[in-house]
Amino acid sequence: MKVPLIWLQEFIDLPTTDVGELSDAFDMLGLTVENVEMIRPGWSDVLVGKVLEIAPHPNADKIRVCQVDTGSGPDQIICGAWNFEVGAMVPVAAPGAILPGDVEIGQRSIRGVESNGMICSEKELGLGDDHAGILVLDGDSEIGTPFADYVELPDVVFDLEVTPNRPDAMSMVGVARDLAAHFDITHRMPEIQMKTVEGSTDITIRVDDPVGCRRFTAREIIGVTVGPSPFNIRHRLHKIGVRSISNVVDITNYVMFELGHPLHAFDANSIAGARLVVKRASENETLVTLDGVERALTPDDLIIYDDDGPSSMSGTMGGARSEVSDATTRVLMEAASWDPPTIMYMSRRHDLRSEASTRFERGVDPNLADIANQRACAMVGALTGGEILDGAVDVISTPTFPAIVDLRLSDVERLLGSGFTVAAVSAILTRLGMEVEGSDPMVVTIPTYRPDVTRPADLIEEVARIHGLDNFEATLPSGLSGGLTPEQHRQRILQTSLTGAGLHQAVNLPFVSVEDLAHLGSELATSELLTVKNPLRDEESKLRPTMLPGLLNAIRYNLSYGLGSVGLFEIGKVFSSVPDEEDPRLPAQPDRVAWAVVGDVGTHTLGGTFLKADGAVSLALWRRLAKSLGLRDIEVRPSSAPGFHPGRTAEILLAGVPVGHVGELSPRTGRAFEISNRVAVAELDLAPLLRPVSPVEAKTPSLFPFIEFDLSFLVDESQNVSDLLAAMRVAGGELVERELVFDEFVSSDLGEKKAVAIRYRLRASDRTLTNDDAGPIRRTMIEAAQKTGAVLRGA
Amino acid sequence: MSFPNEQVETQGRSNLPPVVDPISALDRAISETPAAVAAVDSLEGLAMLESTLLGKESALGEVRRRMGQLDPVDRPKIGAKLNEAAEVINALLTARRAELEAEDEGRRVREESIDVTLQAITFPSGSLHLIQQTIDEVVDIFVALGYRVASGPEAELAWYNFDALNTPSTHPSRLESDTMYLDWGDPDDEVLLRTHTSPVQARWMEQHEPPVYIVVPGRSYRTDTIDATHLPVFHQIEGLAVDTDINFGDLRGTLLHFAREFFGPQSTVRMRPHFFPFTEPSAELDVSCFACDGGEPGCRVCGGSGWVELLGCGMVDPNVLEAVGYDPAQLTGFAFGMGVERLAMVRHGIETVRHFIDNDIRFLEQF
């Protein structure tokens, strides 16, 4: 909310006008300063002057010769505008004055008549767009006053962020009240001098919805002349960014910003049947609002009806039918108290957020309604010549009483620490307009403009706020014991393992498109996807059941910027519409780790790298990860999954339980994501990987010499080498220290076979092995290999 | 098949020429050695010469082998000579070895220099996402203070996301314009994408006895259009402390400690009253600008104000404690929540939050 300092000062005598000090005060009160605007006059040497005489120009029809007094006797000024008469008060730029745009005013002769300065328009002073005539000021302005003083310049406009719990601070008076508490001084309300005439309005008011409308006050003003507002009102509204419309409408806005209570002015002659009824709308009703938009109403909308149907939307925007216009002579001034949630839903439903709705949805004090009404009527009476009928309407359908809360000093100390006294707490609350009686407990009566304060905790917040949050000593709780869980610790290890292999961690939005899922060749039915009911964009409507599309899109993105080698991994949730096993009220949402790698991998030398990402690289990444995490009881078996290359993919099982797939992207999916090279991919459930493993039992390395021998076999091309290795490992027993597959190839010479060469190293823990030991073991291992169908080469 | 480690014993024997006079043979060996040593110009050659001069087939070897056959009277004299010859030869060899090693060192240093400025070999090195790095760093600060790390579901019951956190049924944050609801489950037990990490507070307190000291990093979701400062999915870190004697000073002290750990020991904080449904009193915490000395006009971090808005915090509202079955008459607590993207952005001068989800390696690998 924008607060011009000079307007604010009407209600408080501030101990400082230093912008920095005031900003700090606002910040400490929780009225955070978002912006400070310094407004300076764009001119110098412009004074308020009075037009003493007007005579025709001897040599021209369209301009006149004026005698103007700016405090030092009459000066002759030629003026081309005709919107003023003798006696008018006007801004006068004397010779030597500078106007916006560095225009210097001089003494000059116009068509043979001397002119000593210029009478200015709003536009010439940079105060508005009105160029139709010169700026005519209020009659009670003083001759010779610097015009800058008259328009309250220079001024400072503070833009305050008012939190939703503080409707009381949404006005000049409310801000003054908070500052008064902060500085421990007083503030004041505007003086209301409402002169009324005898008579009662013939308009009747009925409230059918006492929840939606707690109070409805109305006054009728007759004999109103609608026209432009006086300049000082227009200029104050201009400073806070409010457009001037007409005197009557401007006054409703002015009083809303001054006191915090929104108002609405009806053209009383336009109220059909001279009757207003407040009730919820029916289906199929429409209402054209002030902005000319026809709105379809719902039964949740709270509407003011007249005999012709819906007339005005409560608390958000008036209706076009009863709008105040230039022809209006009778005004019905309304100040009503609307139910906050009703206004919140209605303003959002109709996309009608206004200054009024913002206040009502936070909670405007019903006990302020008639004060605001009187203030507005008094101003309309004073500025439009209207007469206020003394018979006012005040329908109180639900009275609002102040809350009374018991507050104990011990509760204050429990929340805020020691060092507070009853006297200090009472003093702070009193400064905020609360009444405090007794000491333990303090019985606190809370003014109705503070609907947010209903409990001891709320009062304690007020004590802390006025005490100053920065005035609390900084302490630390002691005696805690925390730490990462084994799973959290293992996730760090997992992260390090993957980054150590050269992968970069990606973060994708956890949504997926149906097209991308189709690219994977996923058989996942769309009905199994978890969907968002109210997505802002279609891209954010379906939650991902797999991590792969996000990673593949990220690879495509990087490739499109010329990066040839991209290695990414991601940790996050996937979602499905299946109920979660642990909490069936929720959909399943397991954590996964996934990667996608394309291009060069491994150590890079000047000549490039030896390795290109593919299924084998993916499996190597998996083995590295499994090693880092100390995983045991791992089974790797040929398998496939949507998007994976069926011949280059393994399913991983931990302790016999499948945890995911590691391998290569299928060529078809690669094409769909516009990736032409092979992609190493994997997607694994995170929880089983992070499950703590039992500590490794150490083996003492043998210090005895070893024996090595190589074996080469032919096996069926379709057979897994792991079967062969496992058989030989069993046959070799404890003496096998190391096995190393150092060659594997398929050649047309070998038929449907592939050749595998393995180097074995045997070593005993307690003696030096001899050929007599090695020979029989070697023979046993060969026999075991042959049982798997392998044929020893070169035998 | 080969057994490379088998030890093979050398069986070599040669027929030795007769030695007439051991003393003169040793003298000759002594006198000839300096020239022979000087003539060697490599360490390999020196090793060969050493075996020629001192090995079994050398003059010294010959004399040593025949010692047993000598007249016992001559043995001490010849033995002494043998030792002298060995000492002299060894000394010459050692000296020459040192010379050759120095030469070799000099040559290698001359010939083997590499361009140390050239990145000829690069080991793979990836990176954790800046979001992850930031989360891990913040989490570690609180773990060191004795906090535990909690997590919870992202598809969450509206009850935990709102009701348990004292958010009225009419609060605007519940509107579909702010919160993503899921097309799933029982319509009376609405499931949504959590709008903050705070529901984990309620879940943790339901499942654990006090005291509670936790931090909760995680994803949050809001109906937002992507722009420079907004993402529909972002990360938060939430903190919660509930104990028998927690007060506002503890909140202030904890966050001051955090600010100093994260932004440097010179940091100060200020707190501004604010509003959150789940805390009372509530505040926003600013940290003194770490990029300028405070109030430098046009500072990229603080914009000249000297303060950087960091997080929201407050004392846990008694209604929140009650909702999870804690007794607000016995327990008090504080809570705070910060945006991870924002922390990273202010610290690293990142101009748009989009970078966090583009996964552009050129962005990621900087950190």
Short mmCIF file of C-alpha atoms in Angstrom, two decimals, chain B residues 8-343:
data_model
loop_
_atom_site.label_atom_id
_atom_site.label_comp_id
_atom_site.label_asym_id
_atom_site.label_seq_id
_atom_site.Cartn_x
_atom_site.Cartn_y
_atom_site.Cartn_z
CA VAL B 8 64.72 -70.27 -11.90
CA GLU B 9 68.13 -70.84 -10.37
CA THR B 10 71.13 -69.86 -12.46
CA GLN B 11 73.37 -72.79 -12.99
CA GLY B 12 76.20 -71.04 -14.93
CA ARG B 13 79.86 -72.11 -14.27
CA SER B 14 82.96 -71.07 -16.22
CA ASN B 15 86.43 -72.51 -16.51
CA LEU B 16 88.75 -70.17 -14.72
CA PRO B 17 92.18 -69.16 -16.01
CA PRO B 18 95.12 -69.77 -13.61
CA VAL B 19 96.18 -66.84 -11.46
CA VAL B 20 99.87 -66.51 -11.00
CA ASP B 21 100.11 -63.73 -8.45
CA PRO B 22 96.95 -62.61 -6.64
CA ILE B 23 98.56 -59.41 -5.36
CA SER B 24 99.63 -58.19 -8.75
CA ALA B 25 96.31 -59.25 -10.25
CA LEU B 26 94.52 -57.16 -7.65
CA ASP B 27 96.91 -54.24 -8.13
CA ARG B 28 96.26 -54.40 -11.84
CA ALA B 29 92.55 -54.41 -11.21
CA ILE B 30 92.95 -51.34 -8.98
CA SER B 31 95.05 -49.49 -11.52
CA GLU B 32 92.87 -50.32 -14.52
CA THR B 33 89.58 -49.44 -12.85
CA PRO B 34 89.71 -45.61 -13.02
CA ALA B 35 89.99 -45.63 -16.81
CA ALA B 36 87.34 -48.30 -17.20
CA VAL B 37 84.95 -46.42 -14.91
CA ALA B 38 85.61 -43.13 -16.66
CA ALA B 39 84.94 -44.75 -20.03
CA VAL B 40 81.41 -45.78 -19.00
CA ASP B 41 78.76 -43.26 -20.06
CA SER B 42 75.52 -44.77 -18.88
CA LEU B 43 74.02 -46.22 -15.76
CA GLU B 44 73.32 -49.43 -17.63
CA GLY B 45 76.99 -49.62 -18.70
CA LEU B 46 78.07 -48.95 -15.15
CA ALA B 47 75.95 -51.83 -13.89
CA MET B 48 77.64 -54.12 -16.42
CA LEU B 49 81.08 -52.82 -15.46
CA GLU B 50 80.31 -53.40 -11.81
CA SER B 51 79.67 -57.03 -12.50
CA THR B 52 82.84 -57.21 -14.61
CA LEU B 53 84.95 -55.67 -11.87
CA LEU B 54 83.41 -57.27 -8.82
CA GLY B 55 81.52 -60.33 -10.06
CA LYS B 56 82.47 -63.97 -9.86
CA GLU B 57 84.52 -63.80 -13.03
CA SER B 58 86.45 -60.69 -12.10
CA ALA B 59 89.97 -60.69 -10.75
CA LEU B 60 88.57 -60.11 -7.32
CA GLY B 61 86.13 -62.99 -7.73
CA GLU B 62 88.92 -65.23 -8.87
CA VAL B 63 91.09 -64.38 -5.85
CA ARG B 64 88.17 -64.76 -3.47
CA ARG B 65 87.35 -68.16 -4.84
CA ARG B 66 90.90 -69.36 -4.47
CA MET B 67 91.52 -68.07 -0.99
CA GLY B 68 91.04 -71.53 0.42
CA GLN B 69 93.81 -72.91 -1.72
CA LEU B 70 96.39 -70.30 -0.69
CA ASP B 71 99.15 -70.66 1.71
CA PRO B 72 97.75 -69.71 5.10
CA VAL B 73 100.74 -67.45 5.63
CA ASP B 74 99.82 -65.35 2.57
CA ARG B 75 96.13 -65.19 3.32
CA PRO B 76 96.04 -62.13 5.63
CA LYS B 77 98.05 -60.07 3.19
CA ILE B 78 96.06 -61.15 0.17
CA GLY B 79 92.83 -60.76 2.14
CA ALA B 80 93.80 -57.22 3.04
CA LYS B 81 94.61 -56.48 -0.59
CA LEU B 82 91.33 -57.98 -1.68
CA ASN B 83 89.45 -55.70 0.68
CA GLU B 84 91.46 -52.69 -0.47
CA ALA B 85 90.73 -53.48 -4.13
CA ALA B 86 87.03 -53.91 -3.38
CA GLU B 87 86.91 -50.62 -1.49
CA VAL B 88 88.74 -48.70 -4.18
CA ILE B 89 86.63 -50.15 -7.00
CA ASN B 90 83.38 -49.60 -5.10
CA ALA B 91 84.34 -46.02 -4.32
CA LEU B 92 85.09 -45.35 -7.99
CA LEU B 93 81.85 -46.99 -9.08
CA THR B 94 79.83 -45.06 -6.50
CA ALA B 95 81.38 -41.78 -7.52
CA ARG B 96 80.80 -42.49 -11.19
CA ARG B 97 77.22 -43.61 -10.47
CA ALA B 98 76.54 -40.32 -8.76
CA GLU B 99 77.97 -38.47 -11.74
CA LEU B 100 75.96 -40.47 -14.22
CA GLU B 101 72.77 -40.16 -12.17
CA ALA B 102 73.25 -36.42 -12.06
CA GLU B 103 73.83 -36.36 -15.82
CA ASP B 104 70.84 -38.56 -16.38
CA GLU B 105 68.72 -36.37 -14.15
CA GLY B 106 69.89 -33.30 -16.04
CA ARG B 107 69.16 -34.89 -19.39
CA ARG B 108 65.70 -36.05 -18.36
CA VAL B 109 64.87 -32.68 -16.93
CA ARG B 110 66.02 -31.12 -20.24
CA GLU B 111 64.35 -33.55 -22.54
CA GLU B 112 61.20 -34.64 -20.73
CA SER B 113 59.53 -31.37 -19.90
CA ILE B 114 55.81 -31.21 -20.61
CA ASP B 115 53.61 -28.21 -21.18
CA VAL B 116 52.10 -27.97 -17.73
CA THR B 117 49.58 -25.47 -18.99
CA LEU B 118 48.12 -27.99 -21.38
CA GLN B 119 45.24 -30.08 -20.08
CA ALA B 120 46.42 -33.20 -21.78
CA ILE B 121 44.50 -35.67 -19.66
CA THR B 122 41.18 -35.11 -17.93
CA PHE B 123 39.70 -37.57 -15.50
CA PRO B 124 35.94 -37.71 -15.49
CA SER B 125 34.44 -35.29 -13.03
CA GLY B 126 30.75 -34.59 -12.81
CA SER B 127 28.89 -32.33 -10.47
CA LEU B 128 26.03 -32.29 -8.04
CA HIS B 129 23.25 -29.96 -9.06
CA LEU B 130 23.58 -26.59 -7.35
CA ILE B 131 20.23 -27.25 -5.69
CA GLN B 132 21.60 -30.46 -4.19
CA GLN B 133 24.84 -28.80 -3.13
CA THR B 134 22.91 -26.03 -1.43
CA ILE B 135 20.58 -28.48 0.31
CA ASP B 136 23.48 -30.63 1.50
CA GLU B 137 25.34 -27.59 2.80
CA VAL B 138 22.36 -26.19 4.71
CA VAL B 139 21.45 -29.62 6.05
CA ASP B 140 25.00 -30.13 7.30
CA ILE B 141 24.90 -26.84 9.23
CA PHE B 142 21.83 -28.01 11.09
CA VAL B 143 23.03 -31.59 11.50
CA ALA B 144 26.09 -30.15 13.23
CA LEU B 145 23.72 -28.33 15.60
CA GLY B 146 22.08 -31.64 16.44
CA TYR B 147 19.16 -31.74 14.02
CA ARG B 148 17.86 -34.77 12.15
CA VAL B 149 16.84 -34.74 8.51
CA ALA B 150 13.24 -35.67 7.70
CA SER B 151 11.37 -36.21 4.46
CA GLY B 152 7.83 -36.97 3.40
CA PRO B 153 5.46 -37.50 0.49
CA GLU B 154 5.15 -34.90 -2.25
CA ALA B 155 1.66 -36.08 -3.21
CA GLU B 156 0.17 -35.22 0.16
CA LEU B 157 -3.16 -35.12 1.95
CA ALA B 158 -4.67 -31.64 2.13
CA TRP B 159 -5.00 -32.29 5.85
CA TYR B 160 -1.26 -32.35 6.42
CA ASN B 161 -0.58 -29.54 3.96
CA PHE B 162 -3.20 -27.15 5.36
CA ASP B 163 -5.45 -28.23 8.23
CA ALA B 164 -2.72 -29.58 10.50
CA LEU B 165 -0.86 -26.32 9.94
CA ASN B 166 -3.65 -24.05 11.13
CA THR B 167 -4.61 -22.92 7.63
CA PRO B 168 -8.32 -22.04 7.62
CA SER B 169 -10.55 -23.76 5.09
CA THR B 170 -11.12 -20.35 3.50
CA HIS B 171 -7.43 -19.45 3.17
CA PRO B 172 -6.59 -18.23 -0.35
CA SER B 173 -3.58 -20.56 -0.59
CA ARG B 174 -6.04 -23.46 -0.81
CA LEU B 175 -7.58 -22.12 -3.99
CA GLU B 176 -7.01 -23.96 -7.23
CA SER B 177 -5.27 -20.86 -8.50
CA ASP B 178 -2.46 -21.52 -6.00
CA THR B 179 -2.43 -25.26 -5.29
CA MET B 180 -2.26 -28.26 -7.62
CA TYR B 181 -4.81 -30.88 -6.65
CA LEU B 182 -4.57 -34.48 -7.80
CA ASP B 183 -7.23 -36.42 -9.58
CA TRP B 184 -6.95 -39.25 -7.12
CA GLY B 185 -8.46 -40.88 -4.09
CA ASP B 186 -11.32 -40.00 -1.83
CA PRO B 187 -12.84 -36.57 -2.62
CA ASP B 188 -13.32 -35.98 1.12
CA ASP B 189 -9.64 -36.60 1.79
CA GLU B 190 -8.15 -34.44 -0.93
CA VAL B 191 -4.68 -35.23 -2.23
CA LEU B 192 -2.54 -32.40 -3.59
CA LEU B 193 1.03 -31.69 -4.52
CA ARG B 194 2.40 -30.23 -1.32
CA THR B 195 2.79 -26.47 -1.47
CA HIS B 196 5.59 -26.46 1.08
CA THR B 197 7.71 -28.92 3.04
CA SER B 198 5.80 -28.07 6.22
CA PRO B 199 3.45 -31.10 6.15
CA VAL B 200 6.51 -33.13 7.13
CA GLN B 201 6.50 -31.17 10.42
CA ALA B 202 3.06 -32.52 11.25
CA ARG B 203 3.92 -36.06 10.11
CA TRP B 204 7.11 -36.12 12.15
CA MET B 205 5.43 -34.81 15.31
CA GLU B 206 2.66 -37.40 14.93
CA GLN B 207 5.23 -40.17 14.84
CA HIS B 208 7.82 -38.92 17.33
CA GLU B 209 7.80 -37.88 20.95
CA PRO B 210 9.27 -34.44 21.68
CA PRO B 211 11.85 -32.98 21.70
CA VAL B 212 11.90 -32.41 17.95
CA TYR B 213 14.82 -30.89 16.07
CA ILE B 214 14.50 -31.54 12.34
CA VAL B 215 15.27 -30.01 8.98
CA VAL B 216 13.25 -31.01 5.94
CA PRO B 217 14.64 -30.43 2.47
CA GLY B 218 12.40 -31.19 -0.49
CA ARG B 219 10.34 -30.28 -3.49
CA SER B 220 7.27 -28.10 -3.28
CA TYR B 221 4.65 -27.30 -5.91
CA ARG B 222 2.59 -24.23 -6.67
CA THR B 223 0.44 -23.17 -9.56
CA ASP B 224 2.89 -20.72 -11.03
CA THR B 225 3.88 -19.70 -14.51
CA ILE B 226 7.57 -20.15 -15.19
CA ASP B 227 9.43 -16.84 -15.21
CA ALA B 228 12.74 -15.49 -13.91
CA THR B 229 11.78 -15.98 -10.27
CA HIS B 230 9.02 -18.60 -10.33
CA LEU B 231 8.84 -22.31 -11.02
CA PRO B 232 5.80 -24.51 -10.50
CA VAL B 233 8.14 -26.92 -8.72
CA PHE B 234 10.85 -25.63 -6.41
CA HIS B 235 12.82 -26.67 -3.37
CA GLN B 236 12.49 -25.66 0.24
CA ILE B 237 14.28 -26.39 3.46
CA GLU B 238 12.11 -26.36 6.51
CA GLY B 239 13.29 -26.40 10.10
CA LEU B 240 11.36 -27.26 13.25
CA ALA B 241 12.39 -27.26 16.91
CA VAL B 242 9.90 -28.20 19.62
CA ASP B 243 10.97 -28.61 23.23
CA THR B 244 9.96 -27.65 26.74
CA ASP B 245 11.87 -24.39 26.82
CA ILE B 246 12.21 -23.00 23.31
CA ASN B 247 11.69 -19.26 23.02
CA PHE B 248 12.01 -16.50 20.46
CA GLY B 249 15.66 -15.88 21.37
CA ASP B 250 16.44 -19.48 20.38
CA LEU B 251 14.88 -18.88 16.98
CA ARG B 252 16.91 -15.75 16.52
CA GLY B 253 20.11 -17.41 17.73
CA THR B 254 19.64 -20.47 15.52
CA LEU B 255 19.06 -18.43 12.40
CA LEU B 256 21.93 -16.07 13.20
CA HIS B 257 24.17 -19.14 13.52
CA PHE B 258 22.89 -20.45 10.20
CA ALA B 259 23.44 -17.10 8.46
CA ARG B 260 27.02 -16.92 9.74
CA GLU B 261 27.79 -20.48 8.71
CA PHE B 262 26.30 -20.06 5.26
CA PHE B 263 27.18 -16.46 4.38
CA GLY B 264 30.24 -15.89 6.55
CA PRO B 265 31.03 -14.95 10.16
CA GLN B 266 30.57 -11.22 9.56
CA SER B 267 26.85 -11.71 8.86
CA THR B 268 24.16 -10.10 10.95
CA VAL B 269 20.43 -10.63 10.72
CA ARG B 270 17.33 -8.56 11.19
CA MET B 271 13.78 -9.78 11.69
CA ARG B 272 10.64 -8.14 10.44
CA PRO B 273 7.19 -9.11 11.74
CA HIS B 274 5.28 -11.05 9.12
CA PHE B 275 2.34 -13.40 8.83
CA PHE B 276 2.13 -17.15 8.36
CA PRO B 277 -0.83 -19.25 9.47
CA PHE B 278 1.37 -21.82 11.21
CA THR B 279 3.51 -19.52 13.35
CA GLU B 280 2.75 -16.79 15.87
CA PRO B 281 4.70 -14.55 16.17
CA SER B 282 5.88 -14.76 12.57
CA ALA B 283 8.79 -12.96 11.00
CA GLU B 284 10.84 -12.61 7.88
CA LEU B 285 14.57 -12.79 8.33
CA ASP B 286 17.01 -10.65 6.36
CA VAL B 287 20.75 -11.27 6.33
CA SER B 288 23.24 -8.44 5.95
CA CYS B 289 24.45 -8.20 2.37
CA PHE B 290 27.48 -10.39 1.83
CA ALA B 291 28.36 -8.82 -1.52
CA CYS B 292 28.77 -5.21 -0.46
CA ASP B 293 29.61 -3.53 2.80
CA GLY B 294 25.98 -2.64 3.17
CA GLY B 295 24.02 -0.13 1.27
CA GLU B 296 26.29 0.13 -1.75
CA PRO B 297 24.05 1.75 -4.38
CA GLY B 298 23.11 -0.65 -7.14
CA CYS B 299 24.59 -3.70 -5.40
CA ARG B 300 23.55 -6.75 -7.46
CA VAL B 301 22.59 -8.68 -4.34
CA CYS B 302 20.88 -6.22 -2.01
CA GLY B 303 20.03 -3.46 -4.47
CA GLY B 304 21.54 -0.97 -2.07
CA SER B 305 19.41 -1.76 0.95
CA GLY B 306 22.20 -3.64 2.72
CA TRP B 307 19.82 -6.51 3.48
CA VAL B 308 18.90 -9.69 1.65
CA GLU B 309 15.54 -11.30 2.32
CA LEU B 310 16.28 -14.86 3.33
CA LEU B 311 13.48 -16.81 4.92
CA GLY B 312 10.23 -16.88 6.87
CA CYS B 313 10.07 -18.08 10.45
CA GLY B 314 8.22 -17.87 13.73
CA MET B 315 7.13 -19.56 16.91
CA VAL B 316 5.00 -22.63 16.19
CA ASP B 317 1.32 -21.73 16.50
CA PRO B 318 -0.30 -23.55 19.46
CA ASN B 319 -2.96 -24.87 17.06
CA VAL B 320 -0.26 -26.71 15.10
CA LEU B 321 1.03 -28.39 18.26
CA GLU B 322 -2.51 -29.31 19.26
CA ALA B 323 -3.32 -30.75 15.84
CA VAL B 324 -0.59 -33.36 16.23
CA GLY B 325 -1.40 -34.16 19.85
CA TYR B 326 1.34 -32.11 21.52
CA ASP B 327 0.40 -30.07 24.58
CA PRO B 328 0.98 -26.35 23.87
CA ALA B 329 0.92 -25.71 27.61
CA GLN B 330 4.04 -27.85 27.99
CA LEU B 331 5.83 -27.33 24.71
CA THR B 332 6.91 -24.41 22.60
CA GLY B 333 8.79 -24.41 19.33
CA PHE B 334 9.99 -22.50 16.35
CA ALA B 335 9.90 -23.18 12.64
CA PHE B 336 11.52 -21.66 9.61
CA GLY B 337 11.45 -22.24 5.88
CA MET B 338 13.66 -21.06 3.06
CA GLY B 339 13.70 -21.35 -0.72
CA VAL B 340 16.71 -23.28 -1.95
CA GLU B 341 16.67 -21.72 -5.42
CA ARG B 342 16.65 -18.27 -3.85
CA LEU B 343 19.58 -19.08 -1.55
#
